[in-house]
GROMACS .gro file of C-alpha atoms in nm:
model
  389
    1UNK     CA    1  12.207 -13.330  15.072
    2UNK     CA    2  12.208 -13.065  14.793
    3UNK     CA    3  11.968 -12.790  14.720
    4UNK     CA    4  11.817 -13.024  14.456
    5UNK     CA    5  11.736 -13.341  14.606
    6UNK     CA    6  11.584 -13.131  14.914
    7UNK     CA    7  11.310 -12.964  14.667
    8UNK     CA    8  11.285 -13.301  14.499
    9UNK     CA    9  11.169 -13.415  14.827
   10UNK     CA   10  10.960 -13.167  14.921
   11UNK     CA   11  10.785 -13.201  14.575
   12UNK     CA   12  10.723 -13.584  14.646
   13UNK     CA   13  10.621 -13.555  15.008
   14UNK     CA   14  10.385 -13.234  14.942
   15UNK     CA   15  10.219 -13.511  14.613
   16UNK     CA   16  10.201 -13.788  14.862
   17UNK     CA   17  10.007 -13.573  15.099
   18UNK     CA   18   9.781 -13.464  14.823
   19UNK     CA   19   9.705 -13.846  14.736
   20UNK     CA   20   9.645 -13.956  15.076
   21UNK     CA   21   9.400 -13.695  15.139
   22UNK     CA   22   9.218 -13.745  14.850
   23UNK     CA   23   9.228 -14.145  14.918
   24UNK     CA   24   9.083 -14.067  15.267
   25UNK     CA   25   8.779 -13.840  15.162
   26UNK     CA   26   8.526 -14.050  15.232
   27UNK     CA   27   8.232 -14.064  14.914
   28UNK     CA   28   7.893 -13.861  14.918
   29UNK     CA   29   7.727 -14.198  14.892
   30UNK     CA   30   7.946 -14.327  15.250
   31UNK     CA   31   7.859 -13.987  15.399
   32UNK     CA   32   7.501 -14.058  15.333
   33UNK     CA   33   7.511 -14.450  15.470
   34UNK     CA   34   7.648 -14.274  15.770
   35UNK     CA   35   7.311 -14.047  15.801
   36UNK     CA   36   7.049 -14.318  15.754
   37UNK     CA   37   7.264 -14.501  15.998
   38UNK     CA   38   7.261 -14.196  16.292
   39UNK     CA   39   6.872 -14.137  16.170
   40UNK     CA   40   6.785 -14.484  16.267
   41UNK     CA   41   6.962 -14.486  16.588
   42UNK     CA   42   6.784 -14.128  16.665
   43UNK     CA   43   6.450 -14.300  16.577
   44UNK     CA   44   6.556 -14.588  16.843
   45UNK     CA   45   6.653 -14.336  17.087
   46UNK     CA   46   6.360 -14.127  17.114
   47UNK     CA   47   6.065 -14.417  17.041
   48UNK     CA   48   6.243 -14.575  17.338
   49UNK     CA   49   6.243 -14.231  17.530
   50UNK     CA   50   5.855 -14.247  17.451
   51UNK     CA   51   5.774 -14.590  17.604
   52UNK     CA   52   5.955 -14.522  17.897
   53UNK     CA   53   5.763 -14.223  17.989
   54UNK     CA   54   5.428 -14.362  17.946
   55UNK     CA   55   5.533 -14.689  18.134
   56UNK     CA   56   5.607 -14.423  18.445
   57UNK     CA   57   5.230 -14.241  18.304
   58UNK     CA   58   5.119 -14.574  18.340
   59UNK     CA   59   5.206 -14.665  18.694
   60UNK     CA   60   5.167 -14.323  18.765
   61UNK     CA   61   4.786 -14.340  18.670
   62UNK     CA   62   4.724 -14.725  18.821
   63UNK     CA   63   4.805 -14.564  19.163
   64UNK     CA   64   4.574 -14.278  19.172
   65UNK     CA   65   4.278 -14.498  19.061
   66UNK     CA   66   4.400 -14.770  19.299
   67UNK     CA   67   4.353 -14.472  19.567
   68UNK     CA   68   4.253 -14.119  19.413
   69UNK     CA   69   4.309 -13.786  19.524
   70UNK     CA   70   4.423 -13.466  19.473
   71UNK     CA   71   4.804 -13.501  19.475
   72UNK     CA   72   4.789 -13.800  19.238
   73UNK     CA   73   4.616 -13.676  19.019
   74UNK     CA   74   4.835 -13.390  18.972
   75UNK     CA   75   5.143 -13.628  18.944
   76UNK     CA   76   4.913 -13.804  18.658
   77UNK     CA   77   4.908 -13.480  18.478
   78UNK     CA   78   5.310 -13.412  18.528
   79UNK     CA   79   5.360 -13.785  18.405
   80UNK     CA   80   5.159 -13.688  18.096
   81UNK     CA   81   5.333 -13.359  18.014
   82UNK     CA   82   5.712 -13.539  18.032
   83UNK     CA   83   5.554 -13.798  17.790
   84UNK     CA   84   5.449 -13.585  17.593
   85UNK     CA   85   5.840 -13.431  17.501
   86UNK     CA   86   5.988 -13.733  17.360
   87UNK     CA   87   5.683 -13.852  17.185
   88UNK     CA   88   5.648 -13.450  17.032
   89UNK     CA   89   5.966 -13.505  16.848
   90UNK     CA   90   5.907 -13.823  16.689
   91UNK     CA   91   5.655 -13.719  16.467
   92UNK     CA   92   5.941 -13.605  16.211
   93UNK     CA   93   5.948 -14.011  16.162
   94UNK     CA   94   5.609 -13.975  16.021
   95UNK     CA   95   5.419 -13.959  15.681
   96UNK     CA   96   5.641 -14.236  15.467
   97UNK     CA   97   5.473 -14.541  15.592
   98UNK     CA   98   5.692 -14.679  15.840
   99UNK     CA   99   5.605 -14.863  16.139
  100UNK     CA  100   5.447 -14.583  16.285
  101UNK     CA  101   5.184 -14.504  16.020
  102UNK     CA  102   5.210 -14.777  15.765
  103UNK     CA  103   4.902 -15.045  15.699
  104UNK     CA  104   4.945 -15.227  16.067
  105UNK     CA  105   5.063 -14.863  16.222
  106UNK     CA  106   4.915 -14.769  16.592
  107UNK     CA  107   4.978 -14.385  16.496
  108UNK     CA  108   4.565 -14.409  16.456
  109UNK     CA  109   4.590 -14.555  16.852
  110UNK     CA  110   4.828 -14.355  16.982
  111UNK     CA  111   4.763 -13.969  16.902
  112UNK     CA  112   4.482 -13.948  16.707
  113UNK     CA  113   4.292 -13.545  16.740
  114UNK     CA  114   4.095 -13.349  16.769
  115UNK     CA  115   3.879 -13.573  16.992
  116UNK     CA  116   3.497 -13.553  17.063
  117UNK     CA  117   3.514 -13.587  17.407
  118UNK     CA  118   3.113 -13.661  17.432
  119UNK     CA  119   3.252 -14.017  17.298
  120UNK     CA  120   3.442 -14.078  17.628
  121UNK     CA  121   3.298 -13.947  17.943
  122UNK     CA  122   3.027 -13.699  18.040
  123UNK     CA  123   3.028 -13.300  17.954
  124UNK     CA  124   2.884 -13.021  17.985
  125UNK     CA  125   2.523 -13.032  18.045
  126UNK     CA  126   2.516 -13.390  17.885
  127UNK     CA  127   2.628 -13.608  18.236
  128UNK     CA  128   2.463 -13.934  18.138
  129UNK     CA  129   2.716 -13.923  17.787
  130UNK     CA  130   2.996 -14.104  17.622
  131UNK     CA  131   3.134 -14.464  17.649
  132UNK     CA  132   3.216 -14.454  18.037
  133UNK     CA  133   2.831 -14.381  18.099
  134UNK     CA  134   2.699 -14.642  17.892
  135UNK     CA  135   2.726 -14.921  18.123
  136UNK     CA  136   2.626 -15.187  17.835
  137UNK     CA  137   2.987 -15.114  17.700
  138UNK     CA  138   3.276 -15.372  17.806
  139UNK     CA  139   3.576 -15.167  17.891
  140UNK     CA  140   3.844 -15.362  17.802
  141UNK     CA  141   4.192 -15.332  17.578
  142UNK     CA  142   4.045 -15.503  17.237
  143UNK     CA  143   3.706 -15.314  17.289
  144UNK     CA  144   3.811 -14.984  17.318
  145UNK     CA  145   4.076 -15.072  17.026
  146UNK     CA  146   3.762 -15.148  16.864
  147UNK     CA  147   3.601 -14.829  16.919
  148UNK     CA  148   3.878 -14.576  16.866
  149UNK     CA  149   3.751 -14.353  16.530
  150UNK     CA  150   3.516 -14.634  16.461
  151UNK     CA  151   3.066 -14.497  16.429
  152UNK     CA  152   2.981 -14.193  16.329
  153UNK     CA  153   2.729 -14.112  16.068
  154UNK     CA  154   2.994 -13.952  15.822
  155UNK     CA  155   3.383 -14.035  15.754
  156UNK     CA  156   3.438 -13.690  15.924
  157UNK     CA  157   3.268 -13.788  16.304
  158UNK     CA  158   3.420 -14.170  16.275
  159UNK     CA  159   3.777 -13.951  16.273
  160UNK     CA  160   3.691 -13.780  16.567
  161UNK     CA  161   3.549 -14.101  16.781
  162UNK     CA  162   3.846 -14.093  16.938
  163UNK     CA  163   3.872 -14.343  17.244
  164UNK     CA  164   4.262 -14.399  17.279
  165UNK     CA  165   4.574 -14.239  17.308
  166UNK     CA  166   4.759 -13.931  17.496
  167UNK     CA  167   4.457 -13.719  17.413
  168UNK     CA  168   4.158 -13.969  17.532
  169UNK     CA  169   4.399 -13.986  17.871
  170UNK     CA  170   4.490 -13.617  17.876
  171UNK     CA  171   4.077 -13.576  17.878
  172UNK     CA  172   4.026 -13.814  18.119
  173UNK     CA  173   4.306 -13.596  18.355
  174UNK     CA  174   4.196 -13.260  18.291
  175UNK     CA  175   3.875 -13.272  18.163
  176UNK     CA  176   3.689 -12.999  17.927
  177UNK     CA  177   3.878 -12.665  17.968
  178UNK     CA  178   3.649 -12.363  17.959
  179UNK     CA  179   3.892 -12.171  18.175
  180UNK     CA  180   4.090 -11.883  17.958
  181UNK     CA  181   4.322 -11.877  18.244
  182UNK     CA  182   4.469 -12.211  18.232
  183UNK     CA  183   4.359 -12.581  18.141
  184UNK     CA  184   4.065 -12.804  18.225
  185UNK     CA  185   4.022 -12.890  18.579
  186UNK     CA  186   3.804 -13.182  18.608
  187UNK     CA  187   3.823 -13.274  19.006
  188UNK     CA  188   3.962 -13.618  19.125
  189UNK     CA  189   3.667 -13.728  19.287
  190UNK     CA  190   3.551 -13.814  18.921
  191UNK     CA  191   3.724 -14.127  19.040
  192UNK     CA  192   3.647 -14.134  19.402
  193UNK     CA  193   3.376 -14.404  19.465
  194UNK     CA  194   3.012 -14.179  19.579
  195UNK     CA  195   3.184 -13.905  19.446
  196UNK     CA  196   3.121 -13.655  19.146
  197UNK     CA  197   2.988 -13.756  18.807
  198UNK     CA  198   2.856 -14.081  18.789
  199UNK     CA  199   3.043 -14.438  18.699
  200UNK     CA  200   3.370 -14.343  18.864
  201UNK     CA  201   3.510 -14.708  18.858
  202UNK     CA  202   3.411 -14.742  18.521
  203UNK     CA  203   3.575 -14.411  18.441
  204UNK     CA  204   3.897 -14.580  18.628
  205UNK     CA  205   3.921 -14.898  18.469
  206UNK     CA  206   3.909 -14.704  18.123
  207UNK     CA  207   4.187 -14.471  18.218
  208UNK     CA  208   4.409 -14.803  18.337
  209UNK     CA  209   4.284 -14.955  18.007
  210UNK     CA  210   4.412 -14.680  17.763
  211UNK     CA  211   4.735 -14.634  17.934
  212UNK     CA  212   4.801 -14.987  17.894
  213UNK     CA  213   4.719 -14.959  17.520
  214UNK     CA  214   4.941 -14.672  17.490
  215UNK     CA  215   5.261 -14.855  17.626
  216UNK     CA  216   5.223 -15.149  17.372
  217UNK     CA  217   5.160 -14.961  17.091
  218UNK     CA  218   5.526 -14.765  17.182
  219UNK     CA  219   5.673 -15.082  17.254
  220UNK     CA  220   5.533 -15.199  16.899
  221UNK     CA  221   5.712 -14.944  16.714
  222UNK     CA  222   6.015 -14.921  16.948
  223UNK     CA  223   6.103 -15.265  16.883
  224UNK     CA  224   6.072 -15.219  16.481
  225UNK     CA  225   6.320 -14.971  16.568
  226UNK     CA  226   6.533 -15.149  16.773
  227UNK     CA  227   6.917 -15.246  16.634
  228UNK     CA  228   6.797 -15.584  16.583
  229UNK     CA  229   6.410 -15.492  16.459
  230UNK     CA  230   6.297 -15.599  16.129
  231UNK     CA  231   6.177 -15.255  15.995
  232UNK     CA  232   6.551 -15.083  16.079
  233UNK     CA  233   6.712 -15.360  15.894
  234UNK     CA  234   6.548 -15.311  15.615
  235UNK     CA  235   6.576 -14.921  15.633
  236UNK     CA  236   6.929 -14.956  15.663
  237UNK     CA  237   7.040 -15.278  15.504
  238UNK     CA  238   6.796 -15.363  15.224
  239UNK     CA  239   6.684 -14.957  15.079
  240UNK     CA  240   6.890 -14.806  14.858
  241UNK     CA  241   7.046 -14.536  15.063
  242UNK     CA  242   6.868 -14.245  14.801
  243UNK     CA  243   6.520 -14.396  14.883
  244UNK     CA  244   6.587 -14.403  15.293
  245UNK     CA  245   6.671 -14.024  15.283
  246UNK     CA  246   6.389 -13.997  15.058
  247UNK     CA  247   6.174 -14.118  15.333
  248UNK     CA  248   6.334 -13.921  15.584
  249UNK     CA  249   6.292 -13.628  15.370
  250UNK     CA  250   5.865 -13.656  15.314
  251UNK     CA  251   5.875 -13.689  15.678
  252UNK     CA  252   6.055 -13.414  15.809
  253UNK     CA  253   5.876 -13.186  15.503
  254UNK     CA  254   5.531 -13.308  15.537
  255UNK     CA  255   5.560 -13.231  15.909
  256UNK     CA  256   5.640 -12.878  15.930
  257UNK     CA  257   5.416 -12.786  15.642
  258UNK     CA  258   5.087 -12.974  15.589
  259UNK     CA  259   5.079 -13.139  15.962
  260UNK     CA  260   5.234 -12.844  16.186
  261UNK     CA  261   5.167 -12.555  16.005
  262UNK     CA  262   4.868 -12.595  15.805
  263UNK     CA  263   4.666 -12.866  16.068
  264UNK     CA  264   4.773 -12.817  16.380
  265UNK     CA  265   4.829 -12.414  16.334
  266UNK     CA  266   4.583 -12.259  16.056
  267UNK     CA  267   4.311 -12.426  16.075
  268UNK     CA  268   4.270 -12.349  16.432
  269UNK     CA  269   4.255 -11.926  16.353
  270UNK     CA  270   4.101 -11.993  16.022
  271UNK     CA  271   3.774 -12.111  16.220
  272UNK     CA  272   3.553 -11.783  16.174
  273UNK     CA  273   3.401 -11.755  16.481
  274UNK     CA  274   3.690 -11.759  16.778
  275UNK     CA  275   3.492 -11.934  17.041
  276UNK     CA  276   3.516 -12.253  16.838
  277UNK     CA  277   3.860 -12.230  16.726
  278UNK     CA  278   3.977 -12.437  17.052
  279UNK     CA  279   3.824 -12.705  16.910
  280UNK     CA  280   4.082 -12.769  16.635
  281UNK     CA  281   4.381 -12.714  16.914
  282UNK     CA  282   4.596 -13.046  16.946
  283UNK     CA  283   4.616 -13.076  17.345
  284UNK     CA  284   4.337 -12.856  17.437
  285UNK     CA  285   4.239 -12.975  17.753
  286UNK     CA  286   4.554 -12.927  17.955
  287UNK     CA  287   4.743 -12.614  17.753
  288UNK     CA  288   4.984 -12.790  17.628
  289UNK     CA  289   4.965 -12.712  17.278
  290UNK     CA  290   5.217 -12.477  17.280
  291UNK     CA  291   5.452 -12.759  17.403
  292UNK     CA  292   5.368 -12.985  17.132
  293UNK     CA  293   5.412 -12.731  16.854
  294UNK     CA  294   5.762 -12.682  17.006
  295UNK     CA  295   5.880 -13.038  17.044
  296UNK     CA  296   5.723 -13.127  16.687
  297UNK     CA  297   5.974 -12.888  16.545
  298UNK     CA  298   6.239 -12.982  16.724
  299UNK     CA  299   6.206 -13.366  16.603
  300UNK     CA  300   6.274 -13.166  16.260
  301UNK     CA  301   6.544 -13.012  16.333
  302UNK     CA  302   6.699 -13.287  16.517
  303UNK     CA  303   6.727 -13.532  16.197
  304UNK     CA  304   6.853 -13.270  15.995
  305UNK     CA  305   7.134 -13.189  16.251
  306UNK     CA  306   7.176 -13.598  16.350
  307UNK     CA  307   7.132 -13.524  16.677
  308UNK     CA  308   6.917 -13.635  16.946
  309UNK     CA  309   6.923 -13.544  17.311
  310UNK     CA  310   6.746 -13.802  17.516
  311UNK     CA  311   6.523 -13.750  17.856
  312UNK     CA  312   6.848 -13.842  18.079
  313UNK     CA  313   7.041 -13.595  17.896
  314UNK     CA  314   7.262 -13.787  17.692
  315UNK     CA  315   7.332 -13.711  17.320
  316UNK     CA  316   7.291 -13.955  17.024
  317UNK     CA  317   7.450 -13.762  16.726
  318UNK     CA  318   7.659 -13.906  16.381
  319UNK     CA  319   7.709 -13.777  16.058
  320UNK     CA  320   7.358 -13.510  16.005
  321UNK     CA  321   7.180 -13.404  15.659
  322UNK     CA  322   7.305 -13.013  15.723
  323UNK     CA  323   7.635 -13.226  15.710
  324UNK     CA  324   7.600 -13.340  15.376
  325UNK     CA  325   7.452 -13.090  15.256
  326UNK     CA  326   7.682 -12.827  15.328
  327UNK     CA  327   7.897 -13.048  15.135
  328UNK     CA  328   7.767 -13.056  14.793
  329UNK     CA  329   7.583 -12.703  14.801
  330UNK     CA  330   7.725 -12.485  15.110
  331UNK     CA  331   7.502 -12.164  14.992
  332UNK     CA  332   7.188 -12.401  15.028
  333UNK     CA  333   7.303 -12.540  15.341
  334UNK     CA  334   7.351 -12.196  15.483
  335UNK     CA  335   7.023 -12.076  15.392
  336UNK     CA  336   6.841 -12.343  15.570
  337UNK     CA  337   7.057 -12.253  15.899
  338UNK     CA  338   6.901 -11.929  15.871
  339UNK     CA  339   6.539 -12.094  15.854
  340UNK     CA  340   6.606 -12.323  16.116
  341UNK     CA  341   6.696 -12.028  16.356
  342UNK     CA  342   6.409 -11.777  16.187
  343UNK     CA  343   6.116 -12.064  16.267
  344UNK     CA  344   6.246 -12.166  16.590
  345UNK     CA  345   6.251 -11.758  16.702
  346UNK     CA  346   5.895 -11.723  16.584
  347UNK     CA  347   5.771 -12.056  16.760
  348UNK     CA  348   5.878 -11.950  17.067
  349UNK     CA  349   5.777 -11.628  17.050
  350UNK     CA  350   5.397 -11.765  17.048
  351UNK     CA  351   5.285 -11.698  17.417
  352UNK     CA  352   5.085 -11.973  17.596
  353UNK     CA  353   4.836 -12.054  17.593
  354UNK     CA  354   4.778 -12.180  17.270
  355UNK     CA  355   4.366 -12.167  17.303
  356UNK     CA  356   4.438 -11.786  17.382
  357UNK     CA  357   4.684 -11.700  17.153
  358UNK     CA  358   4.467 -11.808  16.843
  359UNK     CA  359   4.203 -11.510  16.906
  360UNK     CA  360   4.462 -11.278  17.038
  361UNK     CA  361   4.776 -11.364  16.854
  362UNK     CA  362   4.730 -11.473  16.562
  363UNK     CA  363   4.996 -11.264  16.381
  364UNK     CA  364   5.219 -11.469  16.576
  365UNK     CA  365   5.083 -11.775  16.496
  366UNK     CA  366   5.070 -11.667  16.120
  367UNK     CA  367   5.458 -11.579  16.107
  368UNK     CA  368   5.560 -11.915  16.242
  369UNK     CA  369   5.360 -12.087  16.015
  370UNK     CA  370   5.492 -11.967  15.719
  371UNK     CA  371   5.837 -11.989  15.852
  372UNK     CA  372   5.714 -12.357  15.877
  373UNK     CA  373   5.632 -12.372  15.498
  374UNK     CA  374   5.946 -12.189  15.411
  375UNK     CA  375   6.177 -12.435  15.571
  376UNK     CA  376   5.930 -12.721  15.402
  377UNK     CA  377   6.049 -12.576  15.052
  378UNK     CA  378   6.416 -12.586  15.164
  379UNK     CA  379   6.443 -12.882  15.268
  380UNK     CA  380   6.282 -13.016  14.947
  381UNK     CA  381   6.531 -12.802  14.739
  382UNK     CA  382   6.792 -13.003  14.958
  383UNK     CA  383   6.676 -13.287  14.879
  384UNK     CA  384   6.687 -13.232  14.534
  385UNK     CA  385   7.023 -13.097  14.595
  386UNK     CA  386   7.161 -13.440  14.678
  387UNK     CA  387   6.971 -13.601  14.394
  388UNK     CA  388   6.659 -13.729  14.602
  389UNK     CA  389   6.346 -13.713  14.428
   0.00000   0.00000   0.00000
């Protein structure tokens, strides 16, 4: 072979190379098919994560009413926390109408706060209150459906007549917290027949009841998720992919500013007078605020990253947003890698718990909210990076 036809070769192989790499690149708009597609199966993942935990609160909570006492009601409260992980994260699937919050969505039923616990069960100087002690009251599923945000002389009291959902339950475990020490510590003879309070079947049965609501309304949404649900078909199949990410977008911004930072993190030090700020904490009765602030984040970060790891440890992950991203505008990409790991260091450095932190730390609490509302405007500025309005 001569010194010719060897660089003619090389020439022709090195161009055929070129081409097939160029051929194989997949297209921004198959990149982004692939991310609504890993998004929906995270959505699956975790929903399903969620039911399964509060089928275990469930059966966890029918056996200390069948036979209370101390022990099982402590394995209640355990049950509740782990429940309380996967659910955390999937409010990022929030705030665009899907089956979790659109017209027919249980959202309302399943974590509504902050809750007037004088609606439920007895308090503090006030034994004979709430729906448990009013004996004229049916306690059934469709009843207390009924009642959940419903009376109330003003829009404002309706929201907080709140008679389902983790945070009716997590009352109903822990009871009022005045303790600055740790969480409410309502005793388990509150369900002990002769025991303390008054109407301890009745306060039982409505503790069986709501946990019963709470698994259907997961298993509602779960199956809309589900490969073969109606609402993931469409999200997948029948949006245009620019309008799914759009969704996925409002959620994942809506949460970590408005929700997170401004609701569930503001308002609470904004009250003037610090003895009533604990009233605008999201799970005030058992400390675990500080929990749900973390997991809410993480549901954020985990759609952006397309990954998702589930309560038995394994991983669902596929083509991710930062992905993308990085893709069509690496400097913006970058930049919200920085966020990510700025907001995360500042949640976690808010020291539990929560109901103490906001009147002794709230310069904590202020820095990770408005690392919250910084990585809200970047991810919008993605978004508009990739041409999603």
């Amino acid at each position: 072979m001569t010194k010719f036809t060897t660089r003619c070769l090389i020439v022709v192989c090195t161009l055929l190379a070129f081409s097939c790499k160029k051929d194989d690149e997949p297209s921004t708009e198959s990149l982004e098919k692939e991310v609504v597609s890993n998004y929906a199966a995270i959505v699956y993942a975790s929903y399903e994560d969620s039911y399964n935990t509060a089928v275990t609160l469930q059966q966890k909570i029918n056996a200390f009413v069948a036979a209370p006492s101390a022990a099982g009601l402590e394995e209640c409260k355990a049950a509740w926390k782990a429940a309380r992980i996967p659910y955390g994260q999937t409010e990022a699937y929030r705030f665009y109408g899907g089956p979790i919050d659109d017209a027919n969505g249980p959202e309302g039923l399943i974590n509504s706060w902050p809750l007037d616990e004088v609606y439920i069960d007895y308090v503090k100087d006030m034994p004979d209150a709430g729906i448990i002690n009013n004996i004229k009251i049916e306690i059934t599923k469709a009843k207390l459906d009924s009642l959940n945000q419903a009376g109330g002389d003003t829009d404002e009291q309706s929201e907080v007549n709140v008679a389902t959902g983790y945070h009716a339950i997590e009352f109903l475990l822990w009871g009022q917290d005045f303790n600055a020490n740790g969480p409410g510590d309502r005793p388990y003879t509150d369900y002990v027949t002769g025991g303390t309070a008054k109407n301890q079947a009745r306060r039982g049965q409505y503790l069986k009841v709501i946990a019963e609501l709470l698994v259907e309304d997961l298993a509602y949404v779960k199956d809309l998720w589900a490969e073969d649900g109606a609402y993931r078909k469409t999200f997948t199949s029948q949006m245009t992919v620019k309008t799914a990410l759009s969704d996925v977008f409002t959620g994942l911004s809506e949460l970590s500013n408005d929700e997170l930072a401004g609701e569930r993190m503001l308002v609470a030090i904004s009250e003037e007078d610090p003895t009533k700020r604990q009233e605008h904490e999201h799970s005030c009765f058992s400390d675990n605020t500080h929990i749900d602030i973390q997991m809410n984040f993480k549901g954020v970060k985990n759609v952006y990253y397309g990954t998702y790891t589930r309560v038995d440890g394994t991983v669902v992950q596929g083509r991710s947003i930062a992905e993308v991203l990085a893709k069509q505008d690496k400097e913006r990409a970058s930049a919200l890698d920085a966020t990510f790991t700025a907001t995360e260091t500042k949640i976690l450095a808010i020291p539990a718990p929560f109901d103490q932190a906001i009147i002794n730390n709230v310069d904590k609490i202020q820095a990770a909210a408005a690392s919250l509302k910084t990585l809200s405007e970047e991810l919008l500025d993605g978004a508009f990076a990739l041409g999603i309005n």
